[in-house]
Short mmCIF file of C-alpha atoms in Angstrom, two decimals:
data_model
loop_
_atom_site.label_atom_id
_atom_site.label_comp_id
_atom_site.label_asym_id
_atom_site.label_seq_id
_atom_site.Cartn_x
_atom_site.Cartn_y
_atom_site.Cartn_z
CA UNK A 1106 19.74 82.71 -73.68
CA UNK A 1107 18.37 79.20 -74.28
CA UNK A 1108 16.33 79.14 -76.87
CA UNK A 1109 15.44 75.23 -77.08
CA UNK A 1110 14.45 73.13 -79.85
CA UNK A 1111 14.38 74.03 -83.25
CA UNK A 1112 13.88 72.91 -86.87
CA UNK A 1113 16.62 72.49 -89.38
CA UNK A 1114 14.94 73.37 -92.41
CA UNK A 1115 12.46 75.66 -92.76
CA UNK A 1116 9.78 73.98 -94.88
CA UNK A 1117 8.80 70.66 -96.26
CA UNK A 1118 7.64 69.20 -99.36
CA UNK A 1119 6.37 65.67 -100.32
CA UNK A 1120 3.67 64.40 -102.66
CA UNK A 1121 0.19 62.93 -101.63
CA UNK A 1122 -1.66 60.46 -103.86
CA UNK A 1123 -5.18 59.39 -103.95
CA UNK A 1124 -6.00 56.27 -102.56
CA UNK A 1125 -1.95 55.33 -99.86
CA UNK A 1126 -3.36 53.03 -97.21
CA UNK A 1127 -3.86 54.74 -93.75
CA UNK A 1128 -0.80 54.54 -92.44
CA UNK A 1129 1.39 55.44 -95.09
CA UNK A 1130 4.19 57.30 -93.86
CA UNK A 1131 5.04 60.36 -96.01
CA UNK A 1132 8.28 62.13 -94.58
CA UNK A 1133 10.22 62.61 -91.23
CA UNK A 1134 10.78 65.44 -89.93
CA UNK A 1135 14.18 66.18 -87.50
CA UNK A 1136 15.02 68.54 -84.36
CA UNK A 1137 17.72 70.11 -82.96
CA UNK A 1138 18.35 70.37 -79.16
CA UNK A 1139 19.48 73.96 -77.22
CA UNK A 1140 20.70 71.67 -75.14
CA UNK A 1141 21.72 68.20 -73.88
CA UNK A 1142 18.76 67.24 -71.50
CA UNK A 1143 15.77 68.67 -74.50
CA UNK A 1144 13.93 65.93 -75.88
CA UNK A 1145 11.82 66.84 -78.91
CA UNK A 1146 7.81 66.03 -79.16
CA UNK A 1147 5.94 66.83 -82.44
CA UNK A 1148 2.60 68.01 -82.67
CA UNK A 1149 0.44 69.45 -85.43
CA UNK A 1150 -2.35 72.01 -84.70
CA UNK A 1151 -4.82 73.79 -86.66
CA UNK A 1152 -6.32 72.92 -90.10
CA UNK A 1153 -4.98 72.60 -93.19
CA UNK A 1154 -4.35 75.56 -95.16
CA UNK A 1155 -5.82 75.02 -98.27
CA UNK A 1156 -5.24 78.30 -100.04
CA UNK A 1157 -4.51 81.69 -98.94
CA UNK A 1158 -8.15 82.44 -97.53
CA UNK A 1159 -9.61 78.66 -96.76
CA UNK A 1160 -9.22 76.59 -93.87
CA UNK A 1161 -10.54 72.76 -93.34
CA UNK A 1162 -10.39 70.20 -90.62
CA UNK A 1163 -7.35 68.25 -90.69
CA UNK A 1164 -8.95 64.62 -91.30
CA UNK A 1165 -6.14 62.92 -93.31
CA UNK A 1166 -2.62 63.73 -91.55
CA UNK A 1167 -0.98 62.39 -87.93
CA UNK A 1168 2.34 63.06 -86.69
CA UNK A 1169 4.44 60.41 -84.28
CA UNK A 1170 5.14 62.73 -81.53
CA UNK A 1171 8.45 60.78 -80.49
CA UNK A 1172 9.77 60.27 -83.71
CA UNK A 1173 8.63 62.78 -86.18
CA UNK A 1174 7.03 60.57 -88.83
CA UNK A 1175 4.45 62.49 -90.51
CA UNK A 1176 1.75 59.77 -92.16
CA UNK A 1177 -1.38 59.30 -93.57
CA UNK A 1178 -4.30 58.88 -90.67
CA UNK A 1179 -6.74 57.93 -93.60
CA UNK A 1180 -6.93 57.33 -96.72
CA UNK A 1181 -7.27 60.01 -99.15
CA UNK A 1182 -9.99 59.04 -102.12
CA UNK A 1183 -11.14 60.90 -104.55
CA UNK A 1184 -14.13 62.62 -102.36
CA UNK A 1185 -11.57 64.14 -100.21
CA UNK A 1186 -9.20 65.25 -102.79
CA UNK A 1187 -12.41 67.20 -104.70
CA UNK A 1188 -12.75 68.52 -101.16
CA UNK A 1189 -9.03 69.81 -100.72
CA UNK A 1190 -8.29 70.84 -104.30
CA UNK A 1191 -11.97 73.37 -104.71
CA UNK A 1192 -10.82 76.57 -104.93
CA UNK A 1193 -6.99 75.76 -105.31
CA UNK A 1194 -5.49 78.48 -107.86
CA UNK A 1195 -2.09 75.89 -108.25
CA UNK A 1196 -1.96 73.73 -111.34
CA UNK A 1197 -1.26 71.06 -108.58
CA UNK A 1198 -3.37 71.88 -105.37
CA UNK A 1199 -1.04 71.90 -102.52
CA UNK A 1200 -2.05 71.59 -98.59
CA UNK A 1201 -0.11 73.58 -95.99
CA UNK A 1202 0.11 72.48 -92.30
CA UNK A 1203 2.13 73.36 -89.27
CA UNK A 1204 4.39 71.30 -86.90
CA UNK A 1205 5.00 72.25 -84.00
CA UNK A 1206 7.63 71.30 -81.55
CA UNK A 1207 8.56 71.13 -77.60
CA UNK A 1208 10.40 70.02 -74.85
CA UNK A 1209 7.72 68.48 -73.39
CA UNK A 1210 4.50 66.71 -74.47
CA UNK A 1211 2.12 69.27 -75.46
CA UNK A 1212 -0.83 71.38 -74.36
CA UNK A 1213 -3.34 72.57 -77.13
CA UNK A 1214 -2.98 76.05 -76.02
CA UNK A 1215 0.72 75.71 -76.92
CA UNK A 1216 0.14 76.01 -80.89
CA UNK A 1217 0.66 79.78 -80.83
CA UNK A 1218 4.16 80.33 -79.23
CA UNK A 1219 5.94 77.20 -79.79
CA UNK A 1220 8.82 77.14 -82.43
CA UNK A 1221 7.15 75.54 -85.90
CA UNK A 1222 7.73 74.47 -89.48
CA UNK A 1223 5.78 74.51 -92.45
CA UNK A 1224 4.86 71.22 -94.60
CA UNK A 1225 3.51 71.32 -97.80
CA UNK A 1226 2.03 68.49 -99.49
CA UNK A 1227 1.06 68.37 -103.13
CA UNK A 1228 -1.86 66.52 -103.81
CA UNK A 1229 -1.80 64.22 -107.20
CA UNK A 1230 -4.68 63.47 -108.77
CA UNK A 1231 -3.78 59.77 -109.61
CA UNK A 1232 -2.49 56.73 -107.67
CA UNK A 1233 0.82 56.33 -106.73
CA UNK A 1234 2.91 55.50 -109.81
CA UNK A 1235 4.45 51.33 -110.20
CA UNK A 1236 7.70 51.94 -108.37
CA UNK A 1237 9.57 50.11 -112.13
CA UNK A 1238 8.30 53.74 -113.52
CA UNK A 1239 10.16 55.94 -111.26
CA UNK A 1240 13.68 57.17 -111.91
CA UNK A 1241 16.71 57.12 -109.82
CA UNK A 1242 16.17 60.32 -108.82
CA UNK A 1243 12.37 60.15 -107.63
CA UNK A 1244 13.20 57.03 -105.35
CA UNK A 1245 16.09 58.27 -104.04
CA UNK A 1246 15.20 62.04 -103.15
CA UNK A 1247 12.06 63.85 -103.45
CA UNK A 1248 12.35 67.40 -104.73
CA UNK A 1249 13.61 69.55 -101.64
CA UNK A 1250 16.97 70.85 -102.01
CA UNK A 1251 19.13 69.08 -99.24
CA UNK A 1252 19.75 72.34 -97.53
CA UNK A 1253 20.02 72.98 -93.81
CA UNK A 1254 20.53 75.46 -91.20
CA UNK A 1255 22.34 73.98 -88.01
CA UNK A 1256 22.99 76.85 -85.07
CA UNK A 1257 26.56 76.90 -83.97
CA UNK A 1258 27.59 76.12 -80.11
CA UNK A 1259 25.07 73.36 -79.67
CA UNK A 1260 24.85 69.47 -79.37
CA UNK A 1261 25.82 67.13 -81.83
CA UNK A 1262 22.15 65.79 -83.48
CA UNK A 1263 20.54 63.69 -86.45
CA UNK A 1264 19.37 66.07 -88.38
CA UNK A 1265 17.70 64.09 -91.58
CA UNK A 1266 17.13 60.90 -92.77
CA UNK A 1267 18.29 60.45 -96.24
CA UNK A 1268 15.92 57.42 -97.07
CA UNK A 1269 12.11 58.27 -97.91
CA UNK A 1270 9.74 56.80 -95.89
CA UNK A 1271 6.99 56.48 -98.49
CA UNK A 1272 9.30 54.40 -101.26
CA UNK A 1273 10.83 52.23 -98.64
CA UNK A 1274 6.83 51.51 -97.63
CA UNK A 1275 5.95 51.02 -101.28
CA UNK A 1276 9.12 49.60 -103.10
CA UNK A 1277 10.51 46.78 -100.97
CA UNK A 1278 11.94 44.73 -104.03
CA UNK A 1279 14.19 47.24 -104.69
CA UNK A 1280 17.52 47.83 -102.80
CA UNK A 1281 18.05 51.23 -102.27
CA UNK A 1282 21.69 52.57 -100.39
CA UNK A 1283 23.58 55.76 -99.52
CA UNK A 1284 26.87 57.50 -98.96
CA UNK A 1285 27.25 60.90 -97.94
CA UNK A 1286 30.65 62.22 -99.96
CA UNK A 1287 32.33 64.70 -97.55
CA UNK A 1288 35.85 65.76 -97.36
CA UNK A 1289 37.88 64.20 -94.18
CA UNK A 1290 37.03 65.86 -90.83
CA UNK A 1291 33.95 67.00 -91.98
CA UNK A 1292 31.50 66.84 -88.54
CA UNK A 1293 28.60 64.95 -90.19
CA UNK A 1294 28.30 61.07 -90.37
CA UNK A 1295 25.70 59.36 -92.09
CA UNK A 1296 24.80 55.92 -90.48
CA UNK A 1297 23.79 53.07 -93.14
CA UNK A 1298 21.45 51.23 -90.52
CA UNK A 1299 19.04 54.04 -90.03
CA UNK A 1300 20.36 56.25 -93.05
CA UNK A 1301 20.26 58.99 -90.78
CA UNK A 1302 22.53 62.05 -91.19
CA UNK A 1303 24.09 63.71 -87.65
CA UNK A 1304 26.39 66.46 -86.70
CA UNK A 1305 28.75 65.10 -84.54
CA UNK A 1306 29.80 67.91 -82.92
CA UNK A 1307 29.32 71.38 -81.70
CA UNK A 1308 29.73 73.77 -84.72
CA UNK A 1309 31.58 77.44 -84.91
CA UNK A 1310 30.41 79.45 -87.48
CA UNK A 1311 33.81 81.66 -87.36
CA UNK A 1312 35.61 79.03 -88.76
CA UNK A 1313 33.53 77.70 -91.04
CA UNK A 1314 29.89 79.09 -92.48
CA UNK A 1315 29.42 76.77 -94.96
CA UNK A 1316 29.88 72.89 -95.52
CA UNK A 1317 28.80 71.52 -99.10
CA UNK A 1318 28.74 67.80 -99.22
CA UNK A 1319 27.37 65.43 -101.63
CA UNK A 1320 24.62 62.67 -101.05
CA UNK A 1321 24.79 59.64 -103.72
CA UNK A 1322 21.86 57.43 -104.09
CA UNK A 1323 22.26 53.64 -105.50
CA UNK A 1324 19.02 51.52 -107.14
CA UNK A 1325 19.74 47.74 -107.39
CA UNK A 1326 16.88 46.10 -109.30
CA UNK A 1327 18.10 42.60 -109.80
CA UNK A 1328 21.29 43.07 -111.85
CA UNK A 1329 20.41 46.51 -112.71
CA UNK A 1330 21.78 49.32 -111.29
CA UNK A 1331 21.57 53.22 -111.36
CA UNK A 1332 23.07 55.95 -109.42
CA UNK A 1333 22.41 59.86 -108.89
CA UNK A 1334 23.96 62.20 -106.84
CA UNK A 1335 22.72 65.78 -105.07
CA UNK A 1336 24.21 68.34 -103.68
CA UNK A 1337 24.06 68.25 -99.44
CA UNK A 1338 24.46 71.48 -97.39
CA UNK A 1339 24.76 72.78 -94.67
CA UNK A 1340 24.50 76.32 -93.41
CA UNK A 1341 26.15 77.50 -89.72
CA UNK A 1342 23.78 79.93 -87.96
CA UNK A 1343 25.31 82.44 -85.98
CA UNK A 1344 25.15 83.00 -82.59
CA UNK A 1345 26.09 86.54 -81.02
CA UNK A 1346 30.01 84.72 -79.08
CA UNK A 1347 33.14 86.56 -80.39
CA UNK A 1348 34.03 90.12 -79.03
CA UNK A 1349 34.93 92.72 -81.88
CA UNK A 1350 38.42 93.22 -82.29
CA UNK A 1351 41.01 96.18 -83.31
CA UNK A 1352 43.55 95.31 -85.66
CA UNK A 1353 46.20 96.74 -83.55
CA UNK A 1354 44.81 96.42 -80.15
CA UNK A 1355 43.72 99.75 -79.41
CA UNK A 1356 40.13 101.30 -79.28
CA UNK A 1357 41.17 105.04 -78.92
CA UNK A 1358 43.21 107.07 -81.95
CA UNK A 1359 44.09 110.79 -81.17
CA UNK A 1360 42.84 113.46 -83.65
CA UNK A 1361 45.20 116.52 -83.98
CA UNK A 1362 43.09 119.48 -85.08
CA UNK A 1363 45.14 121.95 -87.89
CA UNK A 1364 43.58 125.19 -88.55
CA UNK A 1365 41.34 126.05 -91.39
CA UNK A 1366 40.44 123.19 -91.81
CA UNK A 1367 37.20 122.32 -93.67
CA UNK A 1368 33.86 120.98 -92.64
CA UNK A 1369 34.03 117.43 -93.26
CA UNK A 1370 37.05 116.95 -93.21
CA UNK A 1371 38.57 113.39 -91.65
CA UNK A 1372 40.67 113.93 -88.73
CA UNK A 1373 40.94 110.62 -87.26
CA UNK A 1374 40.15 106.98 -88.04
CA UNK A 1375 39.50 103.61 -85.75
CA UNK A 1376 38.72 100.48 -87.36
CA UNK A 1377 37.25 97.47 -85.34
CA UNK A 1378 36.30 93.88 -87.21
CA UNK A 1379 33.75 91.77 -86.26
CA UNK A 1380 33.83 88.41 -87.14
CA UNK A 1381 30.86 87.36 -85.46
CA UNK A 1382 28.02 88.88 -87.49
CA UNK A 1383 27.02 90.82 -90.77
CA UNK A 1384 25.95 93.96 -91.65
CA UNK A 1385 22.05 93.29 -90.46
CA UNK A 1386 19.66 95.49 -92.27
CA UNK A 1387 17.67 97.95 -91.16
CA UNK A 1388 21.14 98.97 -91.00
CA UNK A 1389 20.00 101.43 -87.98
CA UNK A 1390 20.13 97.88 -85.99
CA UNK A 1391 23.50 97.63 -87.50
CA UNK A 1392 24.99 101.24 -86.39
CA UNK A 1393 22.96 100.54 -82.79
CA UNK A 1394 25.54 97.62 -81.77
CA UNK A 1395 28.28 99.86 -81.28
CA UNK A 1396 28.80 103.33 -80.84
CA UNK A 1397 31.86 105.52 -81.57
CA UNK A 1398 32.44 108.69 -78.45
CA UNK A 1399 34.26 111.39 -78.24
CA UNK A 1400 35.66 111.64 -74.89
CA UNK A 1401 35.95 114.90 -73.81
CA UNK A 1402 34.48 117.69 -71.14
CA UNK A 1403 34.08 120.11 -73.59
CA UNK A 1404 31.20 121.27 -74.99
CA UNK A 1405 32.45 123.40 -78.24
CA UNK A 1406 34.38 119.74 -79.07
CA UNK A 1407 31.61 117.94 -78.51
CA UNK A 1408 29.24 120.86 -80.55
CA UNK A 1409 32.23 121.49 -83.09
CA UNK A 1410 32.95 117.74 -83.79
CA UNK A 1411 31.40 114.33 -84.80
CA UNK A 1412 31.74 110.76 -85.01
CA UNK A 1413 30.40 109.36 -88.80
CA UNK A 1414 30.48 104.97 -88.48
CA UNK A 1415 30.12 103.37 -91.82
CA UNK A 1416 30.24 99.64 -92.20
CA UNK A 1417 30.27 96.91 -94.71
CA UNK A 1418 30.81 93.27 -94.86
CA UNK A 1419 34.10 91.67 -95.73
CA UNK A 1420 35.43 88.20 -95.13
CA UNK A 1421 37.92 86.32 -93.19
CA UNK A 1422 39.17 83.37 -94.38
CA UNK A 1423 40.01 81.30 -91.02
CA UNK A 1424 41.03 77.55 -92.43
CA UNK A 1425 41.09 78.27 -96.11
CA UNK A 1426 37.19 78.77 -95.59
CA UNK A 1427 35.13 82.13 -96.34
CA UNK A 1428 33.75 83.94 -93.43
CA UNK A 1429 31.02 87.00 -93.40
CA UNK A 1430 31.72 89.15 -90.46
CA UNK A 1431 31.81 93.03 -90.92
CA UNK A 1432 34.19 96.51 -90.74
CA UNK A 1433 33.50 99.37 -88.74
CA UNK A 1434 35.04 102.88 -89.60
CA UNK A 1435 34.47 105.40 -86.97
#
């Protein structure tokens, strides 16, 4: 089943300050494609989520449907920022909005069933600091972790853009570069010109669930220099594509019955491995997927004798790399 576009992070965080120009572009946000012919359009509906119970127009924030660029549609002074921050419980009032994402460009009515992320934007009470009083690490990354979640089986992609929109805007004097540290063969290239990140190629979670990489950030202010470095990762999600499998090939074992024997007592075992997915909890969902049967015509077997499954999670190591997957014991 296609399931189109989606996000490859869940949320997003960035920093708002009183008085950035209209037009000050705060972060970007990426897509993934289902598949090859999907092109992604942004969109944000609704208001602003101020706290848990209060809504209010969305005056201040626009969204380039082509390219993801969230930015400032007007300038925030210190009217509106009395106006978000009433009523905010958070030592630093945050706003929450939603973007929204399709194949196509979109229809109003669309807000409720399309796929969607959440942005959060904390709103400081002060103007934007001199960029000489930031450190290394606020120019270079803001404070999301550099975690991701890429489904496996699907096109290659650019998935973020390492460089922050809002400090290349403000801090144009300064040179700031990346390099994404990876091991070789790793399926992710970073490209200095747009200092994008992509996948390069469909990904299989069954041999490999995790990549950890490294992103290092370098400041050159005339012959100064500093550098930082932060972790870069990448989670495979899995999608429902290798069979189950019996250690020995067979899906039947034979059960000789003695006498006397007790209730409860094990006659038989079959074990089947699936590398595919995890013990998913409920754990009813889990037992659901596959059933053990006892075939027979019978009905004092079938009366006199049962089935138990019990299941856990163990790991493969395909490639030298951990993989979840999960035992059955019938």
């Amino acid at each position: 089943v296609a399931l189109g576009l989606y996000f490859p992070r869940k949320e997003y965080l960035e920093n708002v300050y009183i008085d950035e120009p209209a037009g000050m572009p705060l972060l970007r946000i990426h897509a993934l494609r289902d598949s090859h012919e999907e092109v992604a359009h942004f969109h944000l509906c609704q208001n602003l989520i101020i706290s848990r119970a209060r809504q209010h127009e969305n005056n201040w924030f626009q969204i380039r449907e082509k390219t993801g660029l969230l930015y400032l549609s007007k300038s925030l002074d210190r009217e509106d920022f009395n106006i978000l921050s009433v009523g905010n419980w958070m030592p630093l009032p945050k706003v929450m909005l939603y973007v929204f994402l399709s194949s196509h460009p979109f229809q109003e009515k669309e807000c409720d069933s399309a796929t969607r992320t959440t942005v959060f934007l904390s709103l400081i009470n002060a103007t934007a600091p001199a960029c000489s009083s930031l450190t290394a690490r606020q120019l270079c990354f803001t404070e999301m972790d550099l975690s991701f979640h890429i489904k496996e089986n699907k096109p290659p992609g650019t998935f973020h853009q390492l460089q922050l929109p809002s400090v290349h805007h403000l801090c144009q004097n300064l040179s700031i570069s990346y390099k994404l540290l990876a091991a070789e063969g790793v399926p992710f290239r970073y490209n200095e010109n747009t200092s994008s990140v992509r996948v390069t190629q469909r990904l299989d979670r069954e041999e490999r669930e995790r990549y950890e990489l490294i992103a290092k950030c370098t400041v050159r202010e005339g012959f100064r220099e500093m550098q930082v470095e932060v972790p870069f990762l990448v989670n495979v999600l899995d999608e429902d594509d290798s069979p189950p499998f019996l250690p020995n090939g067979t899906d039947t074992a034979d059960a000789v019955v003695e006498f006397n024997r007790k209730e409860g007592t094990v006659l038989s075992t079959l074990t089947v491995y699936d590398a595919d997915t995890t013990p998913i909890y409920p754990l009813e969902s889990s037992r659901k997927k596959y059933t053990g049967t006892i075939i027979t015509d019978d009905p004092w077997i079938s009366e006199t004798f049962r089935v138990e499954h019990i299941f856990d999670e163990i790991h493969f190591s395909p490639n030298g790399s951990q993989v979840r997957g999960t035992r059955h014991e019938y």
